[in-house]
């Protein structure tokens, strides 16, 4: 029997067709910045149900919006992308064999294709991050950090010290996770509360940062904080979202320092070199956002991604969404890949995007 051991890839001809209803504007320097940094910018929006990929090519900025139901937190690297949605975690694999089939030569340098879906049920997935061989998920509905196992919806791994049990009911609005040395190190929560939805009474200044390793609260007094991050130098950053701020935190003293204030609800944070990419959202739902400071201080909130020079706190560029996208959840910077393609779930592309493994045949044991 002749065995073909070369994988093959197939894509439909209409792969490049896209949704043109999602419009944006940007400062002239954004494409140049992405090209100079050698990165791709990825943004999720649960309100619009999209994962948006921004890449620069010859001085032009292109946006590829892909449909995923209630797209929330995601983790991405050169090999794979994991995306939390309404009741699933999707894993997309980078399939280089498909790249030559995507259009003009050199248009793309990666292609992420949906491979598996883990059904979690509705656990209100927020941020996610790859650790040392594991995917960590912020499980907001059950107030814990969890990992995934094919035998279960999820496996609880850690909960805040003030949360008494693993039960459905968003007790403290646990939402963000900062990784350090391959493990979760810090998380953000809206309040130190232990009953369902009790955090809503503390939106203005009840937010805190918790050290996962020590189980200690290291900083307090934030308004609906999100997106904790530990940078390459070991400094802790987060978004004081209800105040529209990017801040640094000293875990030893609990002191926070305002780096800058931005024109929107800050949520979604990524770094590349000295630059911070900060997601901004408009304040829409009074039940969730009512009573926070930016309602009083920002008359025209923006939605998009602002680029901040962390050395000065100055805005050096931005991408602003127009009309359709009003809320950003997560922001990630993909290094080493400049123009990735992503296959979404809405168009017929997903039905025809195939990577065929080598034909191995059947090996029978001698009788």
mmCIF file of C-alpha atoms in Angstrom:
data_model
loop_
_atom_site.group_PDB
_atom_site.id
_atom_site.type_symbol
_atom_site.label_atom_id
_atom_site.label_comp_id
_atom_site.label_asym_id
_atom_site.label_seq_id
_atom_site.Cartn_x
_atom_site.Cartn_y
_atom_site.Cartn_z
ATOM 1 C CA UNK A 1 0.000 0.000 0.000
ATOM 2 C CA UNK A 2 1.326 3.438 -0.932
ATOM 3 C CA UNK A 3 1.252 5.855 2.014
ATOM 4 C CA UNK A 4 1.134 9.630 1.529
ATOM 5 C CA UNK A 5 2.759 11.206 4.595
ATOM 6 C CA UNK A 6 2.425 14.838 3.550
ATOM 7 C CA UNK A 7 -0.423 16.812 5.183
ATOM 8 C CA UNK A 8 -2.650 18.806 2.845
ATOM 9 C CA UNK A 9 -4.668 21.965 3.410
ATOM 10 C CA UNK A 10 -7.799 23.268 1.716
ATOM 11 C CA UNK A 11 -9.586 26.624 1.919
ATOM 12 C CA UNK A 12 -12.596 27.974 0.007
ATOM 13 C CA UNK A 13 -12.050 30.712 -2.534
ATOM 14 C CA UNK A 14 -14.135 33.253 -0.567
ATOM 15 C CA UNK A 15 -11.908 33.211 2.522
ATOM 16 C CA UNK A 16 -11.031 36.888 2.284
ATOM 17 C CA UNK A 17 -14.669 38.044 2.227
ATOM 18 C CA UNK A 18 -15.351 40.060 5.343
ATOM 19 C CA UNK A 19 -17.960 42.003 7.272
ATOM 20 C CA UNK A 20 -17.687 45.648 6.236
ATOM 21 C CA UNK A 21 -20.142 46.981 8.833
ATOM 22 C CA UNK A 22 -17.410 47.330 11.474
ATOM 23 C CA UNK A 23 -15.761 50.673 10.874
ATOM 24 C CA UNK A 24 -12.906 52.367 12.669
ATOM 25 C CA UNK A 25 -10.596 55.343 12.412
ATOM 26 C CA UNK A 26 -7.011 55.653 13.614
ATOM 27 C CA UNK A 27 -4.129 58.041 13.954
ATOM 28 C CA UNK A 28 -1.733 57.962 11.032
ATOM 29 C CA UNK A 29 1.105 56.491 13.081
ATOM 30 C CA UNK A 30 -0.649 53.273 14.157
ATOM 31 C CA UNK A 31 0.219 51.173 11.065
ATOM 32 C CA UNK A 32 3.828 52.321 11.246
ATOM 33 C CA UNK A 33 3.999 51.498 14.954
ATOM 34 C CA UNK A 34 2.702 47.946 14.413
ATOM 35 C CA UNK A 35 5.145 47.404 11.552
ATOM 36 C CA UNK A 36 8.112 48.730 13.525
ATOM 37 C CA UNK A 37 7.216 46.626 16.568
ATOM 38 C CA UNK A 38 6.587 43.565 14.389
ATOM 39 C CA UNK A 39 3.269 42.776 16.068
ATOM 40 C CA UNK A 40 -0.392 42.134 15.429
ATOM 41 C CA UNK A 41 -3.081 43.657 17.633
ATOM 42 C CA UNK A 42 -6.011 41.440 18.657
ATOM 43 C CA UNK A 43 -9.190 42.709 20.341
ATOM 44 C CA UNK A 44 -12.317 40.945 21.623
ATOM 45 C CA UNK A 45 -15.758 42.484 22.036
ATOM 46 C CA UNK A 46 -18.573 40.519 23.657
ATOM 47 C CA UNK A 47 -21.092 43.248 22.849
ATOM 48 C CA UNK A 48 -20.538 42.797 19.102
ATOM 49 C CA UNK A 49 -19.553 39.118 19.315
ATOM 50 C CA UNK A 50 -16.264 39.560 17.474
ATOM 51 C CA UNK A 51 -12.594 38.772 17.674
ATOM 52 C CA UNK A 52 -10.897 41.539 15.676
ATOM 53 C CA UNK A 53 -7.386 41.230 14.289
ATOM 54 C CA UNK A 54 -5.525 44.400 13.266
ATOM 55 C CA UNK A 55 -2.408 44.201 11.131
ATOM 56 C CA UNK A 56 -0.377 46.668 9.095
ATOM 57 C CA UNK A 57 0.808 46.139 5.538
ATOM 58 C CA UNK A 58 2.631 48.784 3.501
ATOM 59 C CA UNK A 59 1.429 51.579 5.754
ATOM 60 C CA UNK A 60 -2.234 50.532 5.749
ATOM 61 C CA UNK A 61 -4.159 49.169 8.725
ATOM 62 C CA UNK A 62 -6.451 46.212 8.079
ATOM 63 C CA UNK A 63 -9.104 44.854 10.437
ATOM 64 C CA UNK A 64 -10.342 41.256 10.203
ATOM 65 C CA UNK A 65 -13.471 40.811 12.374
ATOM 66 C CA UNK A 66 -14.407 37.205 13.099
ATOM 67 C CA UNK A 67 -17.663 36.100 14.704
ATOM 68 C CA UNK A 68 -17.696 34.253 18.048
ATOM 69 C CA UNK A 69 -20.717 34.377 20.348
ATOM 70 C CA UNK A 70 -19.945 36.724 23.265
ATOM 71 C CA UNK A 71 -16.189 36.820 22.628
ATOM 72 C CA UNK A 72 -14.483 37.479 25.976
ATOM 73 C CA UNK A 73 -10.961 36.821 27.237
ATOM 74 C CA UNK A 74 -8.444 35.087 25.014
ATOM 75 C CA UNK A 75 -4.879 33.841 25.070
ATOM 76 C CA UNK A 76 -2.719 33.724 21.982
ATOM 77 C CA UNK A 77 0.780 32.672 20.999
ATOM 78 C CA UNK A 78 2.548 31.574 17.831
ATOM 79 C CA UNK A 79 0.959 28.119 17.855
ATOM 80 C CA UNK A 80 -2.568 28.516 19.173
ATOM 81 C CA UNK A 81 -5.359 30.825 20.236
ATOM 82 C CA UNK A 82 -7.829 30.045 23.027
ATOM 83 C CA UNK A 83 -10.996 32.147 23.183
ATOM 84 C CA UNK A 84 -13.688 32.213 25.854
ATOM 85 C CA UNK A 85 -17.243 32.609 24.582
ATOM 86 C CA UNK A 86 -20.748 32.380 26.028
ATOM 87 C CA UNK A 87 -20.524 28.765 27.207
ATOM 88 C CA UNK A 88 -17.450 27.385 25.434
ATOM 89 C CA UNK A 89 -13.704 27.726 25.162
ATOM 90 C CA UNK A 90 -12.565 27.493 21.563
ATOM 91 C CA UNK A 91 -9.034 26.422 20.683
ATOM 92 C CA UNK A 92 -7.694 27.546 17.313
ATOM 93 C CA UNK A 93 -4.456 26.141 15.907
ATOM 94 C CA UNK A 94 -2.041 27.963 13.653
ATOM 95 C CA UNK A 95 -1.884 25.940 10.429
ATOM 96 C CA UNK A 96 1.063 27.215 8.333
ATOM 97 C CA UNK A 97 0.172 24.813 5.519
ATOM 98 C CA UNK A 98 -2.883 26.965 4.755
ATOM 99 C CA UNK A 99 -0.991 30.242 4.449
ATOM 100 C CA UNK A 100 -0.059 29.859 0.735
ATOM 101 C CA UNK A 101 -3.740 29.319 -0.071
ATOM 102 C CA UNK A 102 -4.953 32.540 1.550
ATOM 103 C CA UNK A 103 -4.506 34.942 -1.333
ATOM 104 C CA UNK A 104 -1.694 37.059 -2.758
ATOM 105 C CA UNK A 105 1.766 35.842 -1.804
ATOM 106 C CA UNK A 106 2.887 37.408 1.458
ATOM 107 C CA UNK A 107 -0.537 38.729 2.462
ATOM 108 C CA UNK A 108 -0.630 36.466 5.558
ATOM 109 C CA UNK A 109 2.014 34.738 7.633
ATOM 110 C CA UNK A 110 -0.209 32.577 9.879
ATOM 111 C CA UNK A 111 -3.670 31.029 9.839
ATOM 112 C CA UNK A 112 -5.593 30.187 13.026
ATOM 113 C CA UNK A 113 -8.299 27.572 12.478
ATOM 114 C CA UNK A 114 -10.864 26.352 15.064
ATOM 115 C CA UNK A 115 -9.931 22.858 16.196
ATOM 116 C CA UNK A 116 -11.726 22.025 19.446
ATOM 117 C CA UNK A 117 -14.457 23.398 21.666
ATOM 118 C CA UNK A 118 -14.688 22.694 25.395
ATOM 119 C CA UNK A 119 -18.223 23.205 26.693
ATOM 120 C CA UNK A 120 -18.042 24.807 30.121
ATOM 121 C CA UNK A 121 -21.654 25.846 30.455
ATOM 122 C CA UNK A 122 -22.299 29.481 31.315
ATOM 123 C CA UNK A 123 -19.528 30.344 33.775
ATOM 124 C CA UNK A 124 -19.152 33.972 32.634
ATOM 125 C CA UNK A 125 -15.603 33.497 31.379
ATOM 126 C CA UNK A 126 -13.494 36.624 31.700
ATOM 127 C CA UNK A 127 -9.726 36.652 31.174
ATOM 128 C CA UNK A 128 -7.683 33.617 30.152
ATOM 129 C CA UNK A 129 -3.948 32.966 30.004
ATOM 130 C CA UNK A 130 -1.570 30.205 28.971
ATOM 131 C CA UNK A 131 0.612 28.975 31.827
ATOM 132 C CA UNK A 132 3.126 26.171 32.083
ATOM 133 C CA UNK A 133 1.278 23.599 30.006
ATOM 134 C CA UNK A 134 -2.185 24.756 31.111
ATOM 135 C CA UNK A 135 -4.854 27.243 30.142
ATOM 136 C CA UNK A 136 -6.033 29.308 33.105
ATOM 137 C CA UNK A 137 -9.563 30.689 33.055
ATOM 138 C CA UNK A 138 -11.100 33.384 35.242
ATOM 139 C CA UNK A 139 -14.446 31.820 36.127
ATOM 140 C CA UNK A 140 -16.490 34.832 37.218
ATOM 141 C CA UNK A 141 -19.796 33.049 37.796
ATOM 142 C CA UNK A 142 -18.171 30.640 40.279
ATOM 143 C CA UNK A 143 -15.702 33.212 41.716
ATOM 144 C CA UNK A 144 -12.575 31.158 41.049
ATOM 145 C CA UNK A 145 -9.628 30.459 38.812
ATOM 146 C CA UNK A 146 -10.051 27.192 36.967
ATOM 147 C CA UNK A 147 -8.487 24.954 34.371
ATOM 148 C CA UNK A 148 -10.148 22.634 31.865
ATOM 149 C CA UNK A 149 -10.412 18.849 31.834
ATOM 150 C CA UNK A 150 -12.357 16.806 29.276
ATOM 151 C CA UNK A 151 -14.093 14.938 32.122
ATOM 152 C CA UNK A 152 -15.595 18.088 33.643
ATOM 153 C CA UNK A 153 -17.025 21.462 32.746
ATOM 154 C CA UNK A 154 -14.121 23.005 34.657
ATOM 155 C CA UNK A 155 -11.756 22.259 37.531
ATOM 156 C CA UNK A 156 -11.601 24.898 40.327
ATOM 157 C CA UNK A 157 -7.987 25.643 41.259
ATOM 158 C CA UNK A 158 -8.130 28.755 43.449
ATOM 159 C CA UNK A 159 -10.655 31.138 44.995
ATOM 160 C CA UNK A 160 -10.227 34.419 46.874
ATOM 161 C CA UNK A 161 -9.762 34.069 50.648
ATOM 162 C CA UNK A 162 -13.043 35.865 51.339
ATOM 163 C CA UNK A 163 -15.104 33.553 49.091
ATOM 164 C CA UNK A 164 -16.349 30.693 51.258
ATOM 165 C CA UNK A 165 -17.328 28.090 48.638
ATOM 166 C CA UNK A 166 -17.458 27.209 44.956
ATOM 167 C CA UNK A 167 -21.045 27.944 44.009
ATOM 168 C CA UNK A 168 -22.750 29.600 41.057
ATOM 169 C CA UNK A 169 -23.394 33.264 41.752
ATOM 170 C CA UNK A 170 -20.979 36.073 40.938
ATOM 171 C CA UNK A 171 -19.882 36.917 44.485
ATOM 172 C CA UNK A 172 -17.017 39.375 43.927
ATOM 173 C CA UNK A 173 -16.744 39.778 40.144
ATOM 174 C CA UNK A 174 -13.360 38.153 39.850
ATOM 175 C CA UNK A 175 -12.268 39.150 36.347
ATOM 176 C CA UNK A 176 -8.562 39.553 35.567
ATOM 177 C CA UNK A 177 -5.403 37.496 35.996
ATOM 178 C CA UNK A 178 -1.717 38.417 35.776
ATOM 179 C CA UNK A 179 0.736 35.615 35.062
ATOM 180 C CA UNK A 180 4.304 35.445 36.338
ATOM 181 C CA UNK A 181 6.792 32.640 35.665
ATOM 182 C CA UNK A 182 4.079 30.523 34.057
ATOM 183 C CA UNK A 183 1.599 30.677 36.953
ATOM 184 C CA UNK A 184 -1.231 32.985 38.056
ATOM 185 C CA UNK A 185 0.179 35.640 40.392
ATOM 186 C CA UNK A 186 -2.366 38.455 40.786
ATOM 187 C CA UNK A 187 -6.100 38.765 40.190
ATOM 188 C CA UNK A 188 -8.553 41.652 40.263
ATOM 189 C CA UNK A 189 -12.022 41.679 41.833
ATOM 190 C CA UNK A 190 -14.665 44.377 42.191
ATOM 191 C CA UNK A 191 -15.187 43.834 45.934
ATOM 192 C CA UNK A 192 -14.335 41.622 48.908
ATOM 193 C CA UNK A 193 -17.834 40.145 49.057
ATOM 194 C CA UNK A 194 -19.182 36.622 49.513
ATOM 195 C CA UNK A 195 -22.802 36.674 48.345
ATOM 196 C CA UNK A 196 -24.188 36.719 44.818
ATOM 197 C CA UNK A 197 -23.991 40.136 43.135
ATOM 198 C CA UNK A 198 -22.986 41.863 46.395
ATOM 199 C CA UNK A 199 -20.130 43.594 44.573
ATOM 200 C CA UNK A 200 -22.616 45.909 42.855
ATOM 201 C CA UNK A 201 -22.808 48.055 45.996
ATOM 202 C CA UNK A 202 -19.038 48.659 45.891
ATOM 203 C CA UNK A 203 -18.385 49.623 42.268
ATOM 204 C CA UNK A 204 -17.027 53.080 43.010
ATOM 205 C CA UNK A 205 -14.107 52.162 45.282
ATOM 206 C CA UNK A 206 -14.368 48.542 46.470
ATOM 207 C CA UNK A 207 -12.022 46.954 43.935
ATOM 208 C CA UNK A 208 -8.939 45.030 45.034
ATOM 209 C CA UNK A 209 -5.865 43.125 43.871
ATOM 210 C CA UNK A 210 -5.108 39.714 45.388
ATOM 211 C CA UNK A 211 -1.804 37.847 45.409
ATOM 212 C CA UNK A 212 -2.706 34.296 44.377
ATOM 213 C CA UNK A 213 0.475 32.808 45.842
ATOM 214 C CA UNK A 214 0.108 34.342 49.311
ATOM 215 C CA UNK A 215 -3.697 34.698 49.403
ATOM 216 C CA UNK A 216 -3.215 38.279 50.585
ATOM 217 C CA UNK A 217 -4.978 41.395 49.347
ATOM 218 C CA UNK A 218 -2.143 43.671 48.227
ATOM 219 C CA UNK A 219 -4.069 46.790 47.140
ATOM 220 C CA UNK A 220 -7.541 48.269 47.584
ATOM 221 C CA UNK A 221 -9.644 51.268 46.631
ATOM 222 C CA UNK A 222 -10.064 50.769 42.877
ATOM 223 C CA UNK A 223 -13.232 51.240 40.836
ATOM 224 C CA UNK A 224 -14.137 48.076 38.908
ATOM 225 C CA UNK A 225 -10.465 47.113 38.254
ATOM 226 C CA UNK A 226 -9.488 44.930 35.290
ATOM 227 C CA UNK A 227 -6.529 43.524 33.391
ATOM 228 C CA UNK A 228 -3.699 43.076 35.925
ATOM 229 C CA UNK A 229 -0.368 42.492 34.209
ATOM 230 C CA UNK A 230 3.202 41.867 35.328
ATOM 231 C CA UNK A 231 5.622 43.364 32.815
ATOM 232 C CA UNK A 232 9.061 42.087 31.825
ATOM 233 C CA UNK A 233 10.661 44.077 34.641
ATOM 234 C CA UNK A 234 8.327 42.555 37.249
ATOM 235 C CA UNK A 235 6.213 45.692 37.721
ATOM 236 C CA UNK A 236 2.482 45.234 38.401
ATOM 237 C CA UNK A 237 0.059 47.202 36.243
ATOM 238 C CA UNK A 238 -3.725 47.278 36.100
ATOM 239 C CA UNK A 239 -6.653 49.293 34.812
ATOM 240 C CA UNK A 240 -8.658 51.290 37.352
ATOM 241 C CA UNK A 241 -11.548 50.995 34.950
ATOM 242 C CA UNK A 242 -14.280 53.015 36.651
ATOM 243 C CA UNK A 243 -11.884 55.949 36.835
ATOM 244 C CA UNK A 244 -10.591 55.459 33.284
ATOM 245 C CA UNK A 245 -6.999 55.040 34.410
ATOM 246 C CA UNK A 246 -3.860 53.029 33.756
ATOM 247 C CA UNK A 247 -1.987 52.565 37.042
ATOM 248 C CA UNK A 248 0.970 50.767 38.574
ATOM 249 C CA UNK A 249 0.770 49.043 41.951
ATOM 250 C CA UNK A 250 3.427 48.331 44.559
ATOM 251 C CA UNK A 251 2.309 45.006 46.103
ATOM 252 C CA UNK A 252 4.563 45.535 49.115
ATOM 253 C CA UNK A 253 3.012 48.836 50.185
ATOM 254 C CA UNK A 254 -0.351 48.720 48.433
ATOM 255 C CA UNK A 255 0.320 52.132 46.901
ATOM 256 C CA UNK A 256 -0.850 52.810 43.356
ATOM 257 C CA UNK A 257 0.465 55.410 40.923
ATOM 258 C CA UNK A 258 -1.618 56.898 38.122
ATOM 259 C CA UNK A 259 0.207 56.653 34.795
ATOM 260 C CA UNK A 260 -2.537 58.301 32.749
ATOM 261 C CA UNK A 261 -6.273 58.882 32.467
ATOM 262 C CA UNK A 262 -7.990 57.941 29.215
ATOM 263 C CA UNK A 263 -11.357 58.869 27.641
ATOM 264 C CA UNK A 264 -13.330 55.727 28.443
ATOM 265 C CA UNK A 265 -13.846 52.676 30.644
ATOM 266 C CA UNK A 266 -10.409 51.062 30.562
ATOM 267 C CA UNK A 267 -10.453 47.282 30.049
ATOM 268 C CA UNK A 268 -7.981 45.105 28.146
ATOM 269 C CA UNK A 269 -4.234 45.681 28.475
ATOM 270 C CA UNK A 270 -1.155 44.450 26.627
ATOM 271 C CA UNK A 271 2.464 45.579 26.442
ATOM 272 C CA UNK A 272 5.108 45.681 23.750
ATOM 273 C CA UNK A 273 8.375 47.386 24.597
ATOM 274 C CA UNK A 274 7.657 50.718 26.292
ATOM 275 C CA UNK A 275 4.114 50.869 24.942
ATOM 276 C CA UNK A 276 0.835 49.874 26.560
ATOM 277 C CA UNK A 277 -2.159 48.985 24.396
ATOM 278 C CA UNK A 278 -5.260 49.873 26.422
ATOM 279 C CA UNK A 279 -8.829 48.947 25.503
ATOM 280 C CA UNK A 280 -11.532 51.596 25.986
ATOM 281 C CA UNK A 281 -15.288 51.093 26.208
ATOM 282 C CA UNK A 282 -18.306 53.318 26.352
ATOM 283 C CA UNK A 283 -20.500 53.125 29.453
ATOM 284 C CA UNK A 284 -23.792 51.606 28.310
ATOM 285 C CA UNK A 285 -25.633 49.562 30.934
ATOM 286 C CA UNK A 286 -26.593 51.569 34.018
ATOM 287 C CA UNK A 287 -27.190 48.365 35.995
ATOM 288 C CA UNK A 288 -23.526 47.469 35.574
ATOM 289 C CA UNK A 289 -21.762 50.806 35.184
ATOM 290 C CA UNK A 290 -24.064 53.233 36.994
ATOM 291 C CA UNK A 291 -22.475 55.303 39.765
ATOM 292 C CA UNK A 292 -18.848 55.164 38.642
ATOM 293 C CA UNK A 293 -16.718 58.273 38.339
ATOM 294 C CA UNK A 294 -16.235 58.358 34.571
ATOM 295 C CA UNK A 295 -19.984 58.889 34.196
ATOM 296 C CA UNK A 296 -19.381 62.283 35.773
ATOM 297 C CA UNK A 297 -15.994 63.175 34.297
ATOM 298 C CA UNK A 298 -16.128 61.945 30.674
ATOM 299 C CA UNK A 299 -18.877 63.475 28.554
ATOM 300 C CA UNK A 300 -17.976 61.647 25.335
ATOM 301 C CA UNK A 301 -16.449 58.237 26.159
ATOM 302 C CA UNK A 302 -14.597 56.415 23.401
ATOM 303 C CA UNK A 303 -14.404 52.804 22.283
ATOM 304 C CA UNK A 304 -11.196 51.446 20.823
ATOM 305 C CA UNK A 305 -7.545 50.863 21.669
ATOM 306 C CA UNK A 306 -5.253 53.640 22.888
ATOM 307 C CA UNK A 307 -1.456 53.334 22.701
ATOM 308 C CA UNK A 308 0.348 54.849 25.680
ATOM 309 C CA UNK A 309 4.060 55.485 26.140
ATOM 310 C CA UNK A 310 4.553 54.076 29.637
ATOM 311 C CA UNK A 311 7.654 56.233 30.172
ATOM 312 C CA UNK A 312 5.687 59.468 29.911
ATOM 313 C CA UNK A 313 2.016 58.510 30.221
ATOM 314 C CA UNK A 314 1.341 60.231 26.901
ATOM 315 C CA UNK A 315 -1.033 58.848 24.271
ATOM 316 C CA UNK A 316 0.969 58.234 21.103
ATOM 317 C CA UNK A 317 -1.820 56.854 18.915
ATOM 318 C CA UNK A 318 -5.228 55.204 18.916
ATOM 319 C CA UNK A 319 -7.766 53.135 17.022
ATOM 320 C CA UNK A 320 -11.352 54.292 17.570
ATOM 321 C CA UNK A 321 -14.368 52.154 16.755
ATOM 322 C CA UNK A 322 -17.315 53.848 15.096
ATOM 323 C CA UNK A 323 -20.896 52.976 16.083
ATOM 324 C CA UNK A 324 -21.075 49.168 15.948
ATOM 325 C CA UNK A 325 -18.448 48.286 18.560
ATOM 326 C CA UNK A 326 -19.078 50.108 21.836
ATOM 327 C CA UNK A 327 -17.319 47.791 24.283
ATOM 328 C CA UNK A 328 -13.878 46.187 24.275
ATOM 329 C CA UNK A 329 -13.096 43.318 26.618
ATOM 330 C CA UNK A 330 -9.605 41.973 25.969
ATOM 331 C CA UNK A 331 -6.550 43.259 24.132
ATOM 332 C CA UNK A 332 -3.545 41.118 23.205
ATOM 333 C CA UNK A 333 -0.390 41.804 21.199
ATOM 334 C CA UNK A 334 0.903 38.904 19.115
ATOM 335 C CA UNK A 335 4.652 39.145 18.590
ATOM 336 C CA UNK A 336 6.557 37.521 15.758
ATOM 337 C CA UNK A 337 3.498 37.303 13.508
ATOM 338 C CA UNK A 338 2.662 40.372 11.459
ATOM 339 C CA UNK A 339 -0.381 39.388 9.388
ATOM 340 C CA UNK A 340 -2.358 36.442 10.770
ATOM 341 C CA UNK A 341 -5.582 35.152 9.316
ATOM 342 C CA UNK A 342 -8.306 33.787 11.584
ATOM 343 C CA UNK A 343 -11.122 31.505 10.444
ATOM 344 C CA UNK A 344 -14.341 32.393 12.253
ATOM 345 C CA UNK A 345 -17.552 30.437 12.748
ATOM 346 C CA UNK A 346 -20.102 32.463 10.811
ATOM 347 C CA UNK A 347 -19.130 32.174 7.159
ATOM 348 C CA UNK A 348 -19.002 28.947 5.106
ATOM 349 C CA UNK A 349 -15.205 29.088 5.344
ATOM 350 C CA UNK A 350 -15.270 27.045 8.546
ATOM 351 C CA UNK A 351 -17.018 24.181 6.720
ATOM 352 C CA UNK A 352 -14.325 23.929 4.076
ATOM 353 C CA UNK A 353 -11.113 24.853 5.895
ATOM 354 C CA UNK A 354 -9.468 21.447 6.206
ATOM 355 C CA UNK A 355 -5.998 20.285 7.115
ATOM 356 C CA UNK A 356 -5.660 16.605 6.298
ATOM 357 C CA UNK A 357 -3.178 14.551 8.281
ATOM 358 C CA UNK A 358 -0.833 11.971 6.769
ATOM 359 C CA UNK A 359 -2.437 8.745 5.560
ATOM 360 C CA UNK A 360 -0.994 6.226 7.979
ATOM 361 C CA UNK A 361 -2.991 3.134 7.155
ATOM 362 C CA UNK A 362 -3.971 0.394 9.606
ATOM 363 C CA UNK A 363 -1.350 -1.702 11.329
ATOM 364 C CA UNK A 364 -2.558 -5.170 12.344
ATOM 365 C CA UNK A 365 -0.936 -7.344 14.960
ATOM 366 C CA UNK A 366 0.284 -10.687 13.668
ATOM 367 C CA UNK A 367 -1.994 -13.564 14.661
#
